[in-house]
CSV table of C-alpha atoms and ligand atoms in Angstrom, one decimal:
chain,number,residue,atom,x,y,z
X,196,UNK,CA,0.0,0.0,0.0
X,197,UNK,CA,1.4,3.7,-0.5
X,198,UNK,CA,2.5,6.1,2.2
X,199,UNK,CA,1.4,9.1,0.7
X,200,UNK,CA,2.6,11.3,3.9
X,201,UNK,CA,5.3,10.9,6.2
X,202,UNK,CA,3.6,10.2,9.9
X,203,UNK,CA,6.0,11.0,12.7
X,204,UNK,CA,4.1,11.4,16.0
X,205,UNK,CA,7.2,11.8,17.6
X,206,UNK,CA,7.6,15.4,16.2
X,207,UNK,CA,7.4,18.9,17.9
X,208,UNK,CA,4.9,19.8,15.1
X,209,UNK,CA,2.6,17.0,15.9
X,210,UNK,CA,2.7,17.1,19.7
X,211,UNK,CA,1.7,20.9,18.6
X,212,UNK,CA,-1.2,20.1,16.9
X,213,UNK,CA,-2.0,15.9,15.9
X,214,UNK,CA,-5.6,17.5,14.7
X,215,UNK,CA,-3.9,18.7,11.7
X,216,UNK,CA,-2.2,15.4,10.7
X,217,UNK,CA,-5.3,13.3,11.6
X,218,UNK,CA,-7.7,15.9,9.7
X,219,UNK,CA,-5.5,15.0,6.7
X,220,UNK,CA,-5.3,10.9,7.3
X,221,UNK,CA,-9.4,11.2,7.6
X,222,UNK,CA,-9.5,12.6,4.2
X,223,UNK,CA,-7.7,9.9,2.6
X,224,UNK,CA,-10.4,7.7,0.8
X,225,UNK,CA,-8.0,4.8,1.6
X,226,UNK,CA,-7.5,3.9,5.9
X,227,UNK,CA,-3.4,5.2,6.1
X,228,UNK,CA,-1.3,2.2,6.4
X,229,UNK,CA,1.7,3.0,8.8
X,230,UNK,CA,5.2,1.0,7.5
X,231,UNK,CA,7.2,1.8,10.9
X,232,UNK,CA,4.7,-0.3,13.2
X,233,UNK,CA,3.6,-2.1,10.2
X,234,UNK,CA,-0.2,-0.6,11.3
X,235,UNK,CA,-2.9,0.1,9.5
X,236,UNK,CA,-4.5,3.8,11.4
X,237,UNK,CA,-8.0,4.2,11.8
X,238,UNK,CA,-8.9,8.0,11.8
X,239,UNK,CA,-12.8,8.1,10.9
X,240,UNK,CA,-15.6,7.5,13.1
X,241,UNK,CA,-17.1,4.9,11.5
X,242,UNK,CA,-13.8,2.8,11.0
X,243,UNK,CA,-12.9,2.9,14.3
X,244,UNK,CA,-16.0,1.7,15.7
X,245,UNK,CA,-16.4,-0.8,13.8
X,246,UNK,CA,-13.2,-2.6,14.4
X,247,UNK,CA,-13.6,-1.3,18.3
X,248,UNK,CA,-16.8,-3.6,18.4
X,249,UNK,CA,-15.9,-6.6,16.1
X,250,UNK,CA,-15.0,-9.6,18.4
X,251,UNK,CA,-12.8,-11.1,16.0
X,252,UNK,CA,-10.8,-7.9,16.6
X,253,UNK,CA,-8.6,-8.6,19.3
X,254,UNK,CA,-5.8,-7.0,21.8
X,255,UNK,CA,-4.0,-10.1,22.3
X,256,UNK,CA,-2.2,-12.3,20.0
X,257,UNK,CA,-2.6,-15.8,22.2
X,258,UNK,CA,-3.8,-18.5,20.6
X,259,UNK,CA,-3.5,-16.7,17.5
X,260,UNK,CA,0.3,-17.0,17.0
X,261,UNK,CA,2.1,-20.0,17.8
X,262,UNK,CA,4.0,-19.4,21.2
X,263,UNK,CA,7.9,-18.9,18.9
X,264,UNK,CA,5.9,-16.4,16.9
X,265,UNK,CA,4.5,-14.8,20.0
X,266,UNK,CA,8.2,-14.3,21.2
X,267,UNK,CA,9.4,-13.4,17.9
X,268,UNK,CA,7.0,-10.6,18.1
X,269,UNK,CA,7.8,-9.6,22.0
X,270,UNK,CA,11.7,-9.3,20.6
X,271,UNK,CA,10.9,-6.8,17.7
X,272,UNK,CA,8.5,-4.5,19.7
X,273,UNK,CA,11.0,-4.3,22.6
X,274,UNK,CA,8.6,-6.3,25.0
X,275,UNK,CA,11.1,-9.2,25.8
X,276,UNK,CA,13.7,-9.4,28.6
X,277,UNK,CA,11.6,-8.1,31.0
X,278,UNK,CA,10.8,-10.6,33.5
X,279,UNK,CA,8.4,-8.7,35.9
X,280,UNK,CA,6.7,-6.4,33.3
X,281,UNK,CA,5.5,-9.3,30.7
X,282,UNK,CA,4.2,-11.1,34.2
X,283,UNK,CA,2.2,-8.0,35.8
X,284,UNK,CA,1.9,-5.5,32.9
X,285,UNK,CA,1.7,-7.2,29.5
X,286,UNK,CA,-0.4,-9.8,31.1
X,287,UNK,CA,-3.8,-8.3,32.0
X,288,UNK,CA,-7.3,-8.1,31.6
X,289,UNK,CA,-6.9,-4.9,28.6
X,290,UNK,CA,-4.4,-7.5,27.0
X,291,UNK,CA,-6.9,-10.4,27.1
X,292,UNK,CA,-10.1,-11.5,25.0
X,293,UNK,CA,-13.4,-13.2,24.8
X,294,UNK,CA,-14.2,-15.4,28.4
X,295,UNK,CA,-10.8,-14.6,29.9
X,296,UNK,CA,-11.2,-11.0,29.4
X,297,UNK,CA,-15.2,-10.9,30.5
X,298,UNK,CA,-14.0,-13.3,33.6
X,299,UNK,CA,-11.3,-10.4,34.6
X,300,UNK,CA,-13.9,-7.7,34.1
X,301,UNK,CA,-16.3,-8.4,35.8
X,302,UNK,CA,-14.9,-9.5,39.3
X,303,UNK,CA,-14.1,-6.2,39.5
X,304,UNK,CA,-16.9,-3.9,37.5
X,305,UNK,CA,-19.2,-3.4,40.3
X,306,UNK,CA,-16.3,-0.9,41.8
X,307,UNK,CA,-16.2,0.6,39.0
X,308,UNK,CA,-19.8,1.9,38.2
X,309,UNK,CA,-21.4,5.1,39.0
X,310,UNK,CA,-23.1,3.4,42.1
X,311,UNK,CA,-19.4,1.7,43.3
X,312,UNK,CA,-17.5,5.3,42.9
X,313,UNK,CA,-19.7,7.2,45.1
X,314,UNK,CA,-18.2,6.8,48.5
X,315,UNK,CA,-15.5,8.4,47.1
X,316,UNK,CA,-17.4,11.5,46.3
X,317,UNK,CA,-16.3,12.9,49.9
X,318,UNK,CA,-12.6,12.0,50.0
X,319,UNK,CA,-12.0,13.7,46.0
X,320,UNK,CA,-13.8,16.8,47.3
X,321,UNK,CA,-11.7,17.2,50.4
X,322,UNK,CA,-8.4,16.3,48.1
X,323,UNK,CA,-9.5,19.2,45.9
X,324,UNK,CA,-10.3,21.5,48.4
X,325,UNK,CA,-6.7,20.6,49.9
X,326,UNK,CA,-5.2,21.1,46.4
X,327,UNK,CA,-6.7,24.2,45.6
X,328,UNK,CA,-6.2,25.9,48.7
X,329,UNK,CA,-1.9,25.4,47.9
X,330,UNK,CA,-2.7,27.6,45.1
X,331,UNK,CA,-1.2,31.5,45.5
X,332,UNK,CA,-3.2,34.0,44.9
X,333,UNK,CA,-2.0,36.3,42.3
X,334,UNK,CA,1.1,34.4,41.6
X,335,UNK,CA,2.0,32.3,38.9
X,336,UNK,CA,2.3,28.5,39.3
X,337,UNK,CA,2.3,25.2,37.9
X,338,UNK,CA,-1.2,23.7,37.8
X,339,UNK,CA,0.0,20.8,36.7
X,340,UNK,CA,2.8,20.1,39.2
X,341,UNK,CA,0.4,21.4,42.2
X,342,UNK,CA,-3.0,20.2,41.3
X,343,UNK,CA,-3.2,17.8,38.3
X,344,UNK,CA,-0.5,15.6,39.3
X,345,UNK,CA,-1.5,15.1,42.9
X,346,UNK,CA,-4.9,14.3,42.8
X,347,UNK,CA,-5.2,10.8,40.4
X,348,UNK,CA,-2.8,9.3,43.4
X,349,UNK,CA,-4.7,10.1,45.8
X,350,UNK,CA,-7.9,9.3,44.3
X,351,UNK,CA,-7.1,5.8,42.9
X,352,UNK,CA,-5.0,5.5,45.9
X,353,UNK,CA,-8.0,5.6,48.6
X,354,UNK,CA,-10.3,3.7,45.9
X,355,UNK,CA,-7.6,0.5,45.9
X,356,UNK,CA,-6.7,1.1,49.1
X,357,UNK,CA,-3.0,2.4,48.7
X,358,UNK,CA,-2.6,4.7,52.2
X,359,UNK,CA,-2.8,8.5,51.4
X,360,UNK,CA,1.3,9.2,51.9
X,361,UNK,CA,2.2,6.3,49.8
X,362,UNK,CA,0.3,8.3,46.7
X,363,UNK,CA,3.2,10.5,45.3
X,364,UNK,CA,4.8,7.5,44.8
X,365,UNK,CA,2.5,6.5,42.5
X,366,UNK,CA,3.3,9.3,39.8
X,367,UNK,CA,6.7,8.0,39.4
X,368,UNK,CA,6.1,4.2,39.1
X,369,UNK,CA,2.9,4.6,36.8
X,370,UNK,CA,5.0,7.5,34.6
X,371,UNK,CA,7.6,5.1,34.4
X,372,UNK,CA,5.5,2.1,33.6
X,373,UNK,CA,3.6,4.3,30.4
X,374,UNK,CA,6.2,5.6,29.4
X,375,UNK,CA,7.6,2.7,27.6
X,376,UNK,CA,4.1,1.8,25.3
X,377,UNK,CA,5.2,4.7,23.8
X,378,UNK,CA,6.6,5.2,19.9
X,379,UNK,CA,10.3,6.1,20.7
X,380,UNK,CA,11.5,3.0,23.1
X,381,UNK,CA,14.9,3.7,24.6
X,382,UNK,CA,16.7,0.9,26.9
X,383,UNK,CA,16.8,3.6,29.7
X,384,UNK,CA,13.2,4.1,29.4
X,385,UNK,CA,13.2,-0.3,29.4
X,386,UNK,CA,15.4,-0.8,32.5
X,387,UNK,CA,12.6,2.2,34.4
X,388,UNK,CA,9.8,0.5,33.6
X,389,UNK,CA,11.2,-2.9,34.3
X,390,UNK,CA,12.5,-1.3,37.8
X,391,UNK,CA,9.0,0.6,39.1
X,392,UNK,CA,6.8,-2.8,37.7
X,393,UNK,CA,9.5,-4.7,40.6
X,394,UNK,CA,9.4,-2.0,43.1
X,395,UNK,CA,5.4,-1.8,42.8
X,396,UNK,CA,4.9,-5.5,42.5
X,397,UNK,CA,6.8,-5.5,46.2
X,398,UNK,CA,4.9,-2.9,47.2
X,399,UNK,CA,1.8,-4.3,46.3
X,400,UNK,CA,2.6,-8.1,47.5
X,401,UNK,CA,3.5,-5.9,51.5
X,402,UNK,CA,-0.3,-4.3,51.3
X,403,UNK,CA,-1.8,-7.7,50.5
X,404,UNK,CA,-0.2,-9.2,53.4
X,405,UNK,CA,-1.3,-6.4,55.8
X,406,UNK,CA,-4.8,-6.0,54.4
X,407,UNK,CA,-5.0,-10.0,54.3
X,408,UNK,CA,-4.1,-9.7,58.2
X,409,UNK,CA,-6.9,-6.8,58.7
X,410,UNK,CA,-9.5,-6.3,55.5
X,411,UNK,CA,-10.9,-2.4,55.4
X,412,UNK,CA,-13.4,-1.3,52.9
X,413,UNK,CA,-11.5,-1.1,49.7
X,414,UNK,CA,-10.9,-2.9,46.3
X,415,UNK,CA,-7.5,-4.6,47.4
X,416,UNK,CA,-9.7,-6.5,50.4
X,417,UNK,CA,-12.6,-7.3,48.0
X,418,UNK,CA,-10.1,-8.6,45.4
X,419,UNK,CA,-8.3,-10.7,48.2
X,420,UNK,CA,-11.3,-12.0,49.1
X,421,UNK,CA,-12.0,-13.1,45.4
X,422,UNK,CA,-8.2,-14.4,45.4
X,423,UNK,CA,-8.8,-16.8,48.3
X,424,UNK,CA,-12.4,-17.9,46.9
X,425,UNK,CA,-9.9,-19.1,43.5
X,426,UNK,CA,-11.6,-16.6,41.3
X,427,UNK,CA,-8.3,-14.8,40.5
X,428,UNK,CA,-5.5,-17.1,40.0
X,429,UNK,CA,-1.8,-16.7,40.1
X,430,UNK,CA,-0.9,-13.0,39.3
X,431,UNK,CA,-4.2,-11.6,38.1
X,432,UNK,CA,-4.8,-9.7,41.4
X,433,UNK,CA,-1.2,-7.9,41.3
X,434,UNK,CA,-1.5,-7.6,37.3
X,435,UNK,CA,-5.2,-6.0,37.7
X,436,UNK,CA,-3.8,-3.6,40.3
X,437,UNK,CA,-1.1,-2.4,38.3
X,438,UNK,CA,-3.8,-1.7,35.4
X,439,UNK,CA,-5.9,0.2,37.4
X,440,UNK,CA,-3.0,2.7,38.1
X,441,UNK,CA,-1.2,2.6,34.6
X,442,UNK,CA,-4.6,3.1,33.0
X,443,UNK,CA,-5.9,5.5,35.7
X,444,UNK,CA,-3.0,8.2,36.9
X,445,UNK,CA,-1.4,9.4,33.6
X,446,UNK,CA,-4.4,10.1,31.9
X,447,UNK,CA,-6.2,11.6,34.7
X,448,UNK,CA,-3.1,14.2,35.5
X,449,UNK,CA,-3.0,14.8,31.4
X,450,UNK,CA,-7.2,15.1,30.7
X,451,UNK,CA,-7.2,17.8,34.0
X,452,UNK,CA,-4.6,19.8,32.4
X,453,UNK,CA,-6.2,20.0,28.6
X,454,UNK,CA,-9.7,20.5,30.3
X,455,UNK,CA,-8.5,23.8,32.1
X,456,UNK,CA,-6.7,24.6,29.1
X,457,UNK,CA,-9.5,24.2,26.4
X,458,UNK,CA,-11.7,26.1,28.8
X,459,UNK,CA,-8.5,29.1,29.5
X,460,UNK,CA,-8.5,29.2,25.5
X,461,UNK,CA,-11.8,29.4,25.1
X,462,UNK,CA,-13.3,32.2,27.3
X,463,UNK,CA,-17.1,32.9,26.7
X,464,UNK,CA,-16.7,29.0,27.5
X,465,UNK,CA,-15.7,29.5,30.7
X,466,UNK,CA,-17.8,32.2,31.6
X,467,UNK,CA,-20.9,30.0,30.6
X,468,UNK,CA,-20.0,27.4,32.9
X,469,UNK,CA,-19.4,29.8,35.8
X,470,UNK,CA,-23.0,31.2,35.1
X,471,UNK,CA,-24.8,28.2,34.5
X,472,UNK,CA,-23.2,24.8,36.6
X,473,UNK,CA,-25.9,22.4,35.1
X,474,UNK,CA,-23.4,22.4,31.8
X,475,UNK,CA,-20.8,20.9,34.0
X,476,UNK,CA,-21.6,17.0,32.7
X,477,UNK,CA,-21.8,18.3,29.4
X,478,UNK,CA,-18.3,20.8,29.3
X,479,UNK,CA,-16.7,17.5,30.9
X,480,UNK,CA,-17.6,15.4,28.2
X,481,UNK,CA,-16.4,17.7,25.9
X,482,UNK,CA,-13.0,18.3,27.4
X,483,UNK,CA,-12.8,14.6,26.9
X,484,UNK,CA,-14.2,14.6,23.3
X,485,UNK,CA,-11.8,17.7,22.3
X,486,UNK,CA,-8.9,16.3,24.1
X,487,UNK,CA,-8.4,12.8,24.9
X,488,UNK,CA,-5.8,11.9,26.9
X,489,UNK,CA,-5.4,8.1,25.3
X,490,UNK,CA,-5.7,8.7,21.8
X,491,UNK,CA,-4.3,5.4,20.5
X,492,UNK,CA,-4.8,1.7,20.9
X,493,UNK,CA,-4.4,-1.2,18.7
X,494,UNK,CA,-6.2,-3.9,17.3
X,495,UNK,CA,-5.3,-7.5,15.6
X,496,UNK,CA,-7.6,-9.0,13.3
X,497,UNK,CA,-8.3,-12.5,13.7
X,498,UNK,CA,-10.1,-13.2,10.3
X,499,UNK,CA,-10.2,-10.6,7.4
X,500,UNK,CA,-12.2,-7.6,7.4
X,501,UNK,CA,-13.9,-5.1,4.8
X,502,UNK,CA,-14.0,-1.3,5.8
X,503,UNK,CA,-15.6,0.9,3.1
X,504,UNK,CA,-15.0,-1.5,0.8
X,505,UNK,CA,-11.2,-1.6,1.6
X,506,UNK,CA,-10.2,-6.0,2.5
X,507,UNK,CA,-7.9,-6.2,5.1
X,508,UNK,CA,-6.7,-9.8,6.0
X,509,UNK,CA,-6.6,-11.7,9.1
X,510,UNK,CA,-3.3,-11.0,10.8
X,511,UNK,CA,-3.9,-6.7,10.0
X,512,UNK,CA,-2.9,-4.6,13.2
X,513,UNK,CA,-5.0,-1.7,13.0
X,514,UNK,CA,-4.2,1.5,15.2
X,515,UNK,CA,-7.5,2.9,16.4
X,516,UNK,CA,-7.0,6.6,16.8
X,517,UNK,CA,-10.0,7.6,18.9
X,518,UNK,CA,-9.0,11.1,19.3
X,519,UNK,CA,-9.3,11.3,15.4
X,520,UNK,CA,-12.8,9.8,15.3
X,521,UNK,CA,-13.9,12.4,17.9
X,522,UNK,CA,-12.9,15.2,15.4
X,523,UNK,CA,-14.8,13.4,12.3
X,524,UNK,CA,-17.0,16.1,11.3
X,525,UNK,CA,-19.6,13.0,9.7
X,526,UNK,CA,-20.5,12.8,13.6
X,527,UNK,CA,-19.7,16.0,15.3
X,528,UNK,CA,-21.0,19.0,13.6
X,529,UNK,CA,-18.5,21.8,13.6
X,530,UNK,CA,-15.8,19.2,15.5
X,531,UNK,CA,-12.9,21.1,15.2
X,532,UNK,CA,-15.1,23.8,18.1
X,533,UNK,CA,-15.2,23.3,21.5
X,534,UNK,CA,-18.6,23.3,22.6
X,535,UNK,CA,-19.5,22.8,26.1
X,536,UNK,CA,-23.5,22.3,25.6
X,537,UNK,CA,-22.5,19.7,22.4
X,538,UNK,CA,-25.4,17.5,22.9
X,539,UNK,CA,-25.2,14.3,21.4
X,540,UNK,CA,-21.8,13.9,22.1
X,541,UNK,CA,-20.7,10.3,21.8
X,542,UNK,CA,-16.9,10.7,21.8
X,543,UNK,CA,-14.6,7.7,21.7
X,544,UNK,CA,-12.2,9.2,24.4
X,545,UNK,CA,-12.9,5.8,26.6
X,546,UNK,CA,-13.0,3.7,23.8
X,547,UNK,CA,-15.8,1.8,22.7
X,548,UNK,CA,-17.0,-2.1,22.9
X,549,UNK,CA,-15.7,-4.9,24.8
X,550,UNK,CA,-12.6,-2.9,26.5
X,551,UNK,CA,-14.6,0.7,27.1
X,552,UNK,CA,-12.5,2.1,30.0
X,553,UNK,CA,-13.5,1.1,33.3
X,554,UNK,CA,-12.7,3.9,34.9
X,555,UNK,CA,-15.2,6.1,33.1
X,556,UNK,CA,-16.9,7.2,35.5
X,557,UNK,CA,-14.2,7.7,38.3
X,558,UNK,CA,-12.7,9.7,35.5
X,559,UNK,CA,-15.9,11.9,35.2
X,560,UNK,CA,-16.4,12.2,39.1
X,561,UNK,CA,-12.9,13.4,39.1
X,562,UNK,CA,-13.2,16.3,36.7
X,563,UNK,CA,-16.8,17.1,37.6
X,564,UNK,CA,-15.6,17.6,41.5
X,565,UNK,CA,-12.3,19.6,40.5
X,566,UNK,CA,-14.0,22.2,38.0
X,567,UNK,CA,-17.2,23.0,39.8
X,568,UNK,CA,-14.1,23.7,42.7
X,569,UNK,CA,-12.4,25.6,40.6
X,570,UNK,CA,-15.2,27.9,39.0
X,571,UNK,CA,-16.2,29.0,42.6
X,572,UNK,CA,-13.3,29.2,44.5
X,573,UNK,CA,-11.3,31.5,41.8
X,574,UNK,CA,-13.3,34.6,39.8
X,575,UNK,CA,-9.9,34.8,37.7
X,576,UNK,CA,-8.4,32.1,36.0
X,577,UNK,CA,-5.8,33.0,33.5
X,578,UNK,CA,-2.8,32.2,31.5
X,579,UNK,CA,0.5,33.0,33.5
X,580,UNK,CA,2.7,32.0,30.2
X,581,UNK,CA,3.1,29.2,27.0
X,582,UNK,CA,1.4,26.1,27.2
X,583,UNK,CA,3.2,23.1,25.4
X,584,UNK,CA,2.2,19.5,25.2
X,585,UNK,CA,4.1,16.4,25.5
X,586,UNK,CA,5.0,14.8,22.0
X,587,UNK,CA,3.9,11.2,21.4
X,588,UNK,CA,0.8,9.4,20.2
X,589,UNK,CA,-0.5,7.6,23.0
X,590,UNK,CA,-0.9,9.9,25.4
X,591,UNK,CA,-1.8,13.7,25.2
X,592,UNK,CA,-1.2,15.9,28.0
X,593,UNK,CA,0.6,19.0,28.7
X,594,UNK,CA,4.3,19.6,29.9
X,595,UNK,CA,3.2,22.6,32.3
X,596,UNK,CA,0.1,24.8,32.7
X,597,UNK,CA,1.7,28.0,34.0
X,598,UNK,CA,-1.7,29.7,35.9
X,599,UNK,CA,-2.5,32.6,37.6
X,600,UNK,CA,-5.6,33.0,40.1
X,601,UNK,CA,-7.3,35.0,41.9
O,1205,HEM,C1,-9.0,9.9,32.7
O,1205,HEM,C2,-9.4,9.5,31.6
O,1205,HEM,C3,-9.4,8.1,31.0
O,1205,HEM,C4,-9.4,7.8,29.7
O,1205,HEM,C5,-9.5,8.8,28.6
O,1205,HEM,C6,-9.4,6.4,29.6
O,1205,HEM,C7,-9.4,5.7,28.4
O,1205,HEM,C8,-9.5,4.4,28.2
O,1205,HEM,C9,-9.6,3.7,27.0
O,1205,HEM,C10,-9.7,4.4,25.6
O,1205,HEM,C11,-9.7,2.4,27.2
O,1205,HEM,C12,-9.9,1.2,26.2
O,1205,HEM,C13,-8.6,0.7,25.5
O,1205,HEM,C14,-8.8,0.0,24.3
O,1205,HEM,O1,-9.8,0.3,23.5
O,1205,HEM,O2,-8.0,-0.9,23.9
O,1205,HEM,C15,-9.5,2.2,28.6
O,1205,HEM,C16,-9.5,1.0,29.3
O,1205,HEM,C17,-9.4,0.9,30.6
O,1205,HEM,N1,-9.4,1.9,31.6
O,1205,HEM,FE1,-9.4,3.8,31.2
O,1205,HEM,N2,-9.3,5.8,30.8
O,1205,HEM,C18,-9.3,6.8,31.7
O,1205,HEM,C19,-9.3,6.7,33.1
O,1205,HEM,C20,-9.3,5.5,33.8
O,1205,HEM,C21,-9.3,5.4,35.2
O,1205,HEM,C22,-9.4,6.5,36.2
O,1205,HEM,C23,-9.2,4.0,35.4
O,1205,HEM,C24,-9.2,3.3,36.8
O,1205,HEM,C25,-9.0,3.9,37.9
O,1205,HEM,C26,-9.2,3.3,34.2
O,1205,HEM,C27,-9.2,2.0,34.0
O,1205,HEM,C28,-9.2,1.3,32.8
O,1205,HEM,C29,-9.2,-0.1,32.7
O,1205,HEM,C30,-9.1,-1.1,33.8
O,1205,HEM,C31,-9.3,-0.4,31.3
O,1205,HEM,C32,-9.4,-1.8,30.7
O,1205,HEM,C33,-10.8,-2.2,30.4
O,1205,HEM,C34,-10.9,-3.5,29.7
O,1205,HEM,O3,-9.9,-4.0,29.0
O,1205,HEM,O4,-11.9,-4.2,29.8
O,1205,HEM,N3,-9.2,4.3,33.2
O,1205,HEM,N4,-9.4,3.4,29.2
């Protein structure tokens, strides 16, 4: 197949603005097959969904490859030679299908729905409230550093049951863990993710053993008692643990910061959510629509596939770029505009069929709590210097958010 442009997300120009690039990928009648990951990228609506929501479309490549194949593939994409990350991170329920996966899920789905994040209503508030009360007046800071990066710690912390001054640690470990999905693998950036998957693994196999000894009323008890009734066998509980934070803290620092920054560029915006709070669900939604902090995830096809009339055959990997289906103008009128009353809004930003995030609605509670905080605790909100974003594809997020409030 032809490249007809040259795709590097690991440039300053795309970290800029990926929009750009996946406007012009969406125009293309044919899907853009990538050469360097040997990918096929899914940038319309439509295609992505319908590969999202195809069972034979899988994440992992068990019982599809032979097990030499399998290694063979590890080797090339830099997954091999890490003993503790292919036990607890490449072995999970996101990287498992059909029963296996739908087993996974659900011992653990009740947590996660609106109904199982409640409790947790209280303790995000007060974190928020402690947050935003570090904030100078009048001065400039870093509302990344002092608010965004704090607050997915402590949050996913209390909900698995990690004590509240064991959170900053957290940053580190999950940073250094998702770090290494992304395009540009270094060794240094192997040997620190190989190092915090150890260090958490211990850390995690210490909290069992206390909270085995004396159960409180969090996920890491109700998953121990799961453990000892055999519903999750060897290394699932650690594995889904250390999902639940890589999946969780990265994206909930990066989604904070783009929120406050779509709103900060977009004033009338702002000032119709501090005059009218009901469009808080709807703003949030949007932030997630306009900005999504996990923009890329892949797909292999376990039998061939026709997308607008395009055949792909069984062994494809397709990259399903769900921030690019949330700009498709077939779906969202005017897409490219942030709209805080866009009503439908049926964004991709947590994925779509069997694998839609989890942690959707954790995710919400978070950003609903922190900007109705931030609407009434601060009458100024503004811009206290450049804004630049991370480069990479599969996270979006900014570097800094220098802020000044009043
Ligand atoms: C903050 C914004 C978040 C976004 C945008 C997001 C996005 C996503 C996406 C797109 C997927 C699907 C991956 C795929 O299609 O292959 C996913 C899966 C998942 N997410 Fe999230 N996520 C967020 C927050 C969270 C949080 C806070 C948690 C947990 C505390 C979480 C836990 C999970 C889990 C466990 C899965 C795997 C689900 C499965 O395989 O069945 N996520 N997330």
């Amino acid at each position: 197949m032809p490249t007809p442009f040259n795709f590097d997300p690991t440039s300053v120009a795309f970290a800029a603005d990926p929009y750009a690039v996946y406007a012009k990928m969406r125009g293309q009648d044919a899907p853009y097959y990538w050469p360097d990951l040997d990918m096929v990228l899914l940038s319309r609506y439509a295609d992505v969904s319908q590969i999202a929501v195809n069972p034979a479309m899988v994440r992992s490549l068990k019982g599809v490859r032979s097990d030499a194949e399998l290694e063979a593939e590890k080797r090339k994409s830099g997954f091999a030679d890490m003993p503790f990350h292919e036990r607890f991170v490449q072995t999970n329920l996101l990287d498992t299908d059909g029963a296996e996966h739908e087993r996974l899920r659900r011992l653990i789905f009740g947590a996660f729905t609106g109904r199982g994040v409640k409790h947790l209503e209280i303790f995000i508030q007060a974190y928020v409230d402690a947050l935003l009360s570090k904030a100078p007046h009048g001065l400039s800071f870093d509302f990344i550093e002092l608010v965004a990066a704090p607050l997915p710690g402590l949050v996913i912390g209390r909900f698995l049951g990690i004590p509240e001054r064991d959170a900053p640690q957290l940053r580190q470990w999950s940073e250094d863990i998702v770090s290494y999905y992304d395009v540009d693998k270094t060794p240094e950036k192997k040997a620190k993710a190989e190092a915090a998957v150890k260090a958490f693994h211990d850390y995690l196999i210490d909290l069992k053993r206390k909270r085995r000894a004396s159960p409180k009323d969090d996920l890491i008890s109700q998953m121990i008692m799961q453990e000892a009734d055999g519903l999750f066998r060897k290394d699932e509980l650690i594995a889904t643990c250390m999902l639940i934070l890589m999946a969780g803290h990265g994206s909930t620092i990066d989604v904070i910061g783009t929120g406050l920054n779509s709103l900060l560029n977009h004033p009338d915006a702002l000032q119709d959510l501090r005059d009218d709070r009901s469009v808080l669900p709807t703003a949030i939604e949007e932030m997630f629509r306009y900005e999504p902090p996990l923009p890329f995830f892949h797909r292999h096809a376990t039998e061939a596939v026709t997308l607008r009339g395009h055949k792909f055959p069984a062994g494809t990997t397709f990259g399903l770029l769900y921030s690019a289906a949330n700009r498709d103008g077939n779906v969202f009128p005017d897409a490219d505009a942030f709209n805080i009353r866009r009503a439908p809004n049926r964004h991709m930003a947590f994925g779509r069929g069997a694998h839609l995030c989890l942690g959707n609605q954790l995710a919400k509670l978070n950003m609903r709590i922190l900007f109705n905080a931030l609407c009434s605790r601060f009458h100024v909100m503004e811009f206290a210097g450049n804004v630049t974003f991370k480069p990479g594809l599969s996270t979006r997020g900014l570097k800094k958010l220098p802020l000044i409030v009043k």
